[in-house]
Amino acid sequence: MIPPAFVHDLLARVDIVEVVGRSVELKRGGASHKGLCPFHSEKSPSFTVSASRQTYHCFGCGAHGNAIGFLMEHHGMGFIDAVRDLAQQAGLTVPENTSSPADREQAAAHKQKQATLADVLARAAENYRRQLKASKRAIAYLKGRGLSGEIAARFGLGYAPEGWRSLASVFASYDDPLLEESGLVIARAGESSDTDSEEAMTQKRYDRFRDRIMFPIRSVQGTVIGFGGRVLDHGEPKYLNSPETPVFSKGRELYGLFEARTAIRQRGYVLVVEGYMDVVALAQSGFDNAVATLGTACTAEHVQKLVRFSDVVVFSFDGDAAGRRAASRALEASLPHATDTRSFRFLFLPPEHDPDTYVREHGARAFEERVAQAVPLSRQIVTLAGEGLDFTTAEGRARFLAEARPLWSALPDGMLKRQLLGEIASRAALPAEELAAAWRAIDAPRQRPRSSVAATGRPRRPVKQVMRQPHDRVAWMLLLESGWWEQLSAADHAMLCALPGWHGEAFRFIDRASAEHGPQPWAALRERLAAEAWSAAALALIDSEDPAIEPLLEDLHSSMAQLRVAGDKRAAALVLGRKV
C-alpha cells in the first residue's frame, strides 16, 4: 500500500493549478483561477481552483476536491492510479513499503503483463487502420452506412482482412503466446510443425477477426484493451468481441466512453445504446455523447462508471421484447445509484428501428425529441411492476405491489423514494400511509428491536458498547455516516485507505462511493457492498453493535487522533494487530 506520509508530501509538492490546467483552460481572477467546469455543462465559469488551499470547487454542481480527487473524477482513475499518475508528473517514485517483496513482484509482473498486452493490441489496431485504407470494399461499406473518414479516424476504425493468418505479417512470431492472451489469435489443441501444410496450420492457430470492420475498444485513459468486429455481409455472428483478458472485461467496459467524455459533459447527459455502430452513427449525426455496452446486459459496474461522468443517464433500447428485457436489467442496475440529484431515463424506439436507422430515416432533430420524451426511472418502475396485470382486481393490484416492492426497496433513501411510494400506493388504490406501514411490517422481523422493552414486556438489559480498536470504530462510523468522509483531510483519507486487510478495502470503497455518488445512507451502501469480498466482515462489525447507539462526530475525530498518534509513534503495527 502507499504510505500516507508519501501522499501528504505529494500533495504538498504539486501545484493543483498546473494539474487542473492540463485539462481545463484556467484564467486568473483575484486570488484563484477560474474556468468552465469539466464536470457539468455551463456557459459562464463557476469552477475555481485555489492555489493557496490547493483545492478546486465548482459553485454550479458542487464538485470539490484536491489534485488526487481531480484525477479520479475527471479521468476516471482509482485512488492508487491517481497517486501514481500525480507522482509521475512530480518526478517522484511511489514507495510501497507495506507490501511483501513477493506481493510487489507479483504486482509488477501483472502491470508489465498489462502493458505488454496493450502494446500488442495497439500494434494490431494500427494494422487494422492501414488495412481499412487499402480495402475499397470496407470503405464502401462504411460510406454506405453514412460514416465519414473523420468519424472513422476519431474512433480508430479498421478492417481485418479475409485471410486466416493475416496478423502473421504484423508480428515477428505468430506463435507468440501474447497473441492468444490478447484475444487476437485462436489456438487449437496440438502444436504445429514445419511439415504441417498451410491448411493444417490454420486449423491449429488462426486470426480471431477475419473480414470484419474493426472497432477498437479503449479504456477511459485511451488505451486499446480489446476489439469488436462486425461482418460486412450477412455472416454470423454479426458482432464478435475480444474474449476476457487481463486488460479487458466486457462487464466493466463501455465502448466509446473515452471518445465521448467531453461531449457528455457539454451536453449534460450520457446516452447508452446497444451496439458499436449505433455509437459511431450517432456521433456522425452530432450525438457524440453516446456509449454502448459490449454485448452484455448493463451491469452495476457499468452504471457506476457512467455516473462518474454525468448525473443524467438515458438508456436507448429497441422497442421489441429483447429491448424491453435489456431495459429491465439496466433499471435494476441503476436503482442503487438513483439518488435525488441523479436522473435515469429510458428511451424506447419503434421495434423496426435502432438508433442508427432511426436517425438516418427521421433525422437528428426527431431523435433529439425522442430523447427529451424518454421515460423517467420512477415511471419505468411502475410500468415494469404492473406489466400485464389487471388493476381492476384485488389480485392484480396485490401482484403489482409484490413486484414493485423489491424495486422500490433498492432505491437509496431520499425524496425520490418517498414520492415513488405515493405513486405506487395510488396505482394500487391504497393510502400511502397504509402501504408504508404494511411494508414496514414486512421488514420488521428482519430488524432487531430498538426498544429497551422486549416482546415479553420485561426491560431488556442495556447493551454495553464493545470497545473496539480505533480502526474498527472509524469503519463502523464511516459506514453508517458516509458523509463524514468529506470532513476528514486528504492525509487521513490516504492513511485509512492504506490500512491492511478488509479495513483498507472498506475505506477505499467509501472513498470511491463518496467521489462517485456523494453521501449515501447505510441502507444504500449495504446494497452496494454486498458483492465485495470483505462484506461479511463489515456487516458483522455493524451488526455487533446495539442499533440504539448512534455514531457521534466527536468520536470519529477522537478515534482518528488515536490512529494518527499511533502512526507518529510507529505503534500503528500494534494498534492494527500486526507484528512490529
Coordinates of C-alpha atoms in Angstrom, one line a residue, residues 289-543:
N289 CA -22.2 11.6 -26.1
A290 CA -23.2 8.0 -26.8
V291 CA -21.6 4.9 -25.4
A292 CA -22.5 1.2 -25.7
T293 CA -22.3 -2.0 -23.7
L294 CA -20.3 -4.8 -25.2
G295 CA -22.8 -7.5 -26.0
T296 CA -23.8 -7.9 -22.3
A297 CA -26.6 -6.6 -20.1
C298 CA -26.0 -3.3 -18.4
T299 CA -24.3 -4.1 -15.1
A300 CA -23.9 -2.2 -11.8
E301 CA -20.3 -1.6 -12.7
H302 CA -21.4 0.0 -16.0
V303 CA -23.7 2.3 -14.1
Q304 CA -21.0 3.1 -11.5
K305 CA -18.7 4.2 -14.3
L306 CA -21.4 6.2 -16.1
V307 CA -22.3 8.3 -13.1
R308 CA -18.7 9.4 -12.8
F309 CA -19.2 11.4 -15.9
S310 CA -22.8 12.5 -15.7
D311 CA -25.8 12.7 -13.3
V312 CA -28.2 12.2 -16.2
V313 CA -28.2 8.8 -18.0
V314 CA -30.5 8.0 -20.9
F315 CA -30.8 4.3 -21.9
S316 CA -31.9 3.8 -25.5
F317 CA -33.3 0.4 -26.4
D318 CA -35.1 -1.2 -29.3
G319 CA -38.9 -1.4 -28.8
D320 CA -39.0 -5.2 -29.2
A321 CA -39.2 -7.8 -26.4
A322 CA -35.4 -8.1 -26.3
G323 CA -35.0 -4.4 -25.9
R324 CA -37.5 -4.3 -23.0
R325 CA -35.7 -7.1 -21.3
A326 CA -32.5 -5.2 -21.6
A327 CA -34.2 -2.1 -20.2
S328 CA -35.3 -4.1 -17.1
R329 CA -31.8 -5.2 -16.4
A330 CA -30.5 -1.6 -16.8
L331 CA -33.2 -0.4 -14.5
E332 CA -32.2 -2.9 -11.8
A333 CA -28.5 -1.9 -12.2
S334 CA -29.4 1.8 -11.8
L335 CA -31.7 1.6 -8.7
P336 CA -28.9 1.8 -6.0
H337 CA -27.5 4.8 -7.8
A338 CA -30.7 6.7 -8.3
T339 CA -30.2 9.5 -5.7
D340 CA -32.3 12.7 -5.6
T341 CA -29.7 14.5 -7.7
R342 CA -29.5 11.9 -10.5
S343 CA -31.8 11.1 -13.4
F344 CA -32.1 7.8 -15.2
R345 CA -34.4 7.7 -18.3
F346 CA -35.4 5.1 -20.8
L347 CA -35.9 5.7 -24.5
F348 CA -37.8 3.0 -26.5
L349 CA -37.7 3.3 -30.3
P350 CA -40.2 1.6 -32.6
P351 CA -39.5 -2.2 -33.0
E352 CA -38.2 -1.8 -36.5
H353 CA -35.6 0.8 -35.6
D354 CA -32.3 1.1 -33.7
P355 CA -30.7 4.5 -33.1
D356 CA -28.6 4.2 -36.2
T357 CA -31.6 3.5 -38.6
Y358 CA -33.9 5.9 -36.7
V359 CA -31.5 8.9 -37.1
R360 CA -30.9 8.1 -40.8
E361 CA -34.6 7.8 -41.6
H362 CA -36.0 10.6 -39.4
G363 CA -33.1 12.9 -38.7
A364 CA -31.2 14.2 -35.7
R365 CA -33.9 16.6 -34.6
A366 CA -36.5 13.8 -34.4
F367 CA -34.1 11.7 -32.3
E368 CA -33.4 14.6 -30.0
E369 CA -37.2 14.9 -29.4
R370 CA -37.3 11.2 -28.6
V371 CA -34.5 11.7 -26.0
A372 CA -36.4 14.6 -24.4
Q373 CA -39.5 12.3 -24.1
A374 CA -37.6 9.4 -22.5
V375 CA -39.4 7.7 -19.6
P376 CA -38.1 8.6 -16.2
L377 CA -36.9 5.8 -13.9
S378 CA -39.8 6.3 -11.4
R379 CA -42.4 5.8 -14.2
Q380 CA -40.5 2.8 -15.6
I381 CA -40.6 1.1 -12.2
V382 CA -44.4 1.5 -12.1
T383 CA -44.7 0.3 -15.7
L384 CA -42.4 -2.7 -15.2
A385 CA -44.1 -3.8 -12.0
G386 CA -47.6 -3.5 -13.5
E387 CA -46.9 -5.1 -16.9
G388 CA -49.6 -7.5 -17.9
L389 CA -51.7 -7.1 -14.7
D390 CA -55.4 -6.4 -14.3
F391 CA -55.7 -3.4 -11.9
T392 CA -59.5 -3.8 -11.7
T393 CA -59.0 -6.8 -9.5
A394 CA -57.6 -7.0 -5.9
E395 CA -55.3 -9.9 -7.1
G396 CA -53.8 -7.7 -9.9
R397 CA -53.1 -4.8 -7.5
A398 CA -51.6 -7.2 -4.9
R399 CA -49.3 -8.7 -7.5
F400 CA -48.3 -5.2 -8.6
L401 CA -47.3 -4.3 -5.1
A402 CA -45.3 -7.6 -4.8
E403 CA -43.5 -6.8 -8.0
A404 CA -42.9 -3.1 -7.1
R405 CA -41.6 -3.6 -3.6
P406 CA -38.1 -5.0 -4.3
L407 CA -37.5 -2.4 -7.0
W408 CA -38.6 0.4 -4.6
S409 CA -36.5 -1.1 -1.7
A410 CA -33.4 -1.0 -3.8
L411 CA -33.6 2.8 -4.1
P412 CA -31.4 4.8 -1.7
D413 CA -33.3 6.8 0.9
G414 CA -34.4 10.2 -0.2
M415 CA -37.3 12.2 -1.6
L416 CA -37.4 10.3 -4.8
K417 CA -38.1 7.1 -2.9
R418 CA -40.7 8.8 -0.7
Q419 CA -42.5 10.2 -3.7
L420 CA -42.5 7.0 -5.6
L421 CA -44.1 5.2 -2.6
G422 CA -47.0 7.6 -3.0
E423 CA -47.3 6.8 -6.7
I424 CA -47.2 3.1 -6.1
A425 CA -49.8 3.4 -3.4
S426 CA -52.1 5.5 -5.7
R427 CA -51.8 2.9 -8.5
A428 CA -52.7 0.2 -6.1
A429 CA -55.7 2.2 -4.7
L430 CA -54.2 2.4 -1.2
P431 CA -53.4 5.3 1.1
A432 CA -49.6 5.9 1.1
E433 CA -49.5 5.7 4.9
E434 CA -51.2 2.3 4.9
L435 CA -48.8 0.9 2.3
A436 CA -45.8 2.3 4.2
A437 CA -47.0 0.6 7.4
A438 CA -47.6 -2.7 5.6
W439 CA -44.1 -2.7 4.1
R440 CA -42.5 -1.7 7.4
A441 CA -44.3 -4.7 9.0
I442 CA -42.9 -7.0 6.4
D443 CA -39.4 -5.7 7.2
A444 CA -39.9 -5.6 10.9
P445 CA -39.0 -9.3 11.6
R446 CA -35.6 -8.8 9.9
Q447 CA -34.7 -5.9 12.2
R448 CA -33.6 -6.1 15.8
P449 CA -35.9 -4.1 18.2
R450 CA -34.5 -0.8 19.3
S451 CA -36.8 -0.5 22.4
S452 CA -35.3 -1.4 25.8
V453 CA -38.5 -3.4 26.4
A454 CA -38.6 -6.9 24.8
A455 CA -41.7 -8.6 23.4
T456 CA -42.3 -10.1 26.9
G457 CA -42.7 -6.7 28.4
R458 CA -39.6 -7.1 30.6
P459 CA -36.9 -4.4 30.4
R460 CA -34.0 -5.5 28.3
R461 CA -30.6 -5.4 29.9
P462 CA -28.7 -2.4 28.4
V463 CA -26.2 -3.4 25.8
K464 CA -22.7 -2.3 26.6
Q465 CA -20.8 -0.8 23.7
V466 CA -18.0 -3.0 22.5
M467 CA -14.6 -1.3 23.0
R468 CA -13.0 -1.8 19.6
Q469 CA -9.7 -0.9 18.1
P470 CA -9.7 2.6 16.6
H471 CA -9.8 1.4 13.0
D472 CA -12.9 -0.7 13.9
R473 CA -14.6 2.3 15.4
V474 CA -13.8 4.5 12.4
A475 CA -15.0 1.9 10.0
W476 CA -18.3 1.5 12.0
M477 CA -18.9 5.2 12.0
L478 CA -18.0 5.9 8.3
L479 CA -20.1 3.1 7.0
L480 CA -23.1 4.4 8.9
E481 CA -22.4 8.0 8.2
S482 CA -20.5 8.1 4.9
G483 CA -21.0 11.9 4.6
W484 CA -18.4 12.3 7.4
W485 CA -15.7 11.1 5.0
E486 CA -15.5 14.5 3.4
Q487 CA -14.8 16.1 6.8
L488 CA -11.5 14.2 7.0
S489 CA -8.3 15.5 5.4
A490 CA -6.6 14.1 2.4
A491 CA -3.9 12.8 4.6
D492 CA -6.5 11.0 6.7
H493 CA -8.0 9.5 3.6
A494 CA -4.7 8.2 2.5
M495 CA -3.9 6.8 5.9
L496 CA -7.2 4.9 6.1
C497 CA -7.1 3.6 2.5
A498 CA -3.6 2.3 3.2
L499 CA -4.7 0.1 6.2
P500 CA -4.2 -3.6 5.6
G501 CA -6.9 -6.3 5.3
W502 CA -10.6 -5.6 4.9
H503 CA -10.4 -2.2 6.7
G504 CA -8.4 -0.7 3.9
E505 CA -10.7 -2.3 1.3
A506 CA -13.7 -0.8 3.1
F507 CA -12.2 2.7 3.3
R508 CA -11.2 2.6 -0.4
F509 CA -14.8 1.6 -1.1
I510 CA -16.1 4.5 0.9
D511 CA -13.6 6.8 -0.9
R512 CA -14.9 5.6 -4.3
A513 CA -18.5 5.8 -3.2
S514 CA -18.1 9.3 -1.9
A515 CA -16.4 10.5 -5.0
E516 CA -18.9 8.9 -7.4
H517 CA -22.2 9.3 -5.5
G518 CA -21.7 11.6 -2.6
P519 CA -23.0 10.8 0.9
Q520 CA -25.3 7.8 1.0
P521 CA -27.3 6.2 3.8
W522 CA -26.2 2.9 5.2
A523 CA -29.1 1.1 3.5
A524 CA -27.8 2.1 0.1
L525 CA -24.2 1.3 1.0
R526 CA -25.2 -2.1 2.3
E527 CA -26.8 -3.0 -1.0
R528 CA -23.7 -1.9 -2.9
L529 CA -21.1 -3.6 -0.8
A530 CA -22.9 -7.0 -0.9
A531 CA -20.8 -8.0 -3.9
E532 CA -17.5 -7.2 -2.1
A533 CA -15.3 -10.0 -0.8
W534 CA -14.9 -8.3 2.5
S535 CA -18.6 -7.5 3.0
A536 CA -19.1 -10.3 5.7
A537 CA -16.6 -8.6 8.0
A538 CA -18.1 -5.2 7.5
L539 CA -21.7 -6.5 8.1
A540 CA -20.5 -8.4 11.2
L541 CA -19.0 -5.2 12.6
I542 CA -22.2 -3.2 12.0
D543 CA -24.5 -6.0 13.4

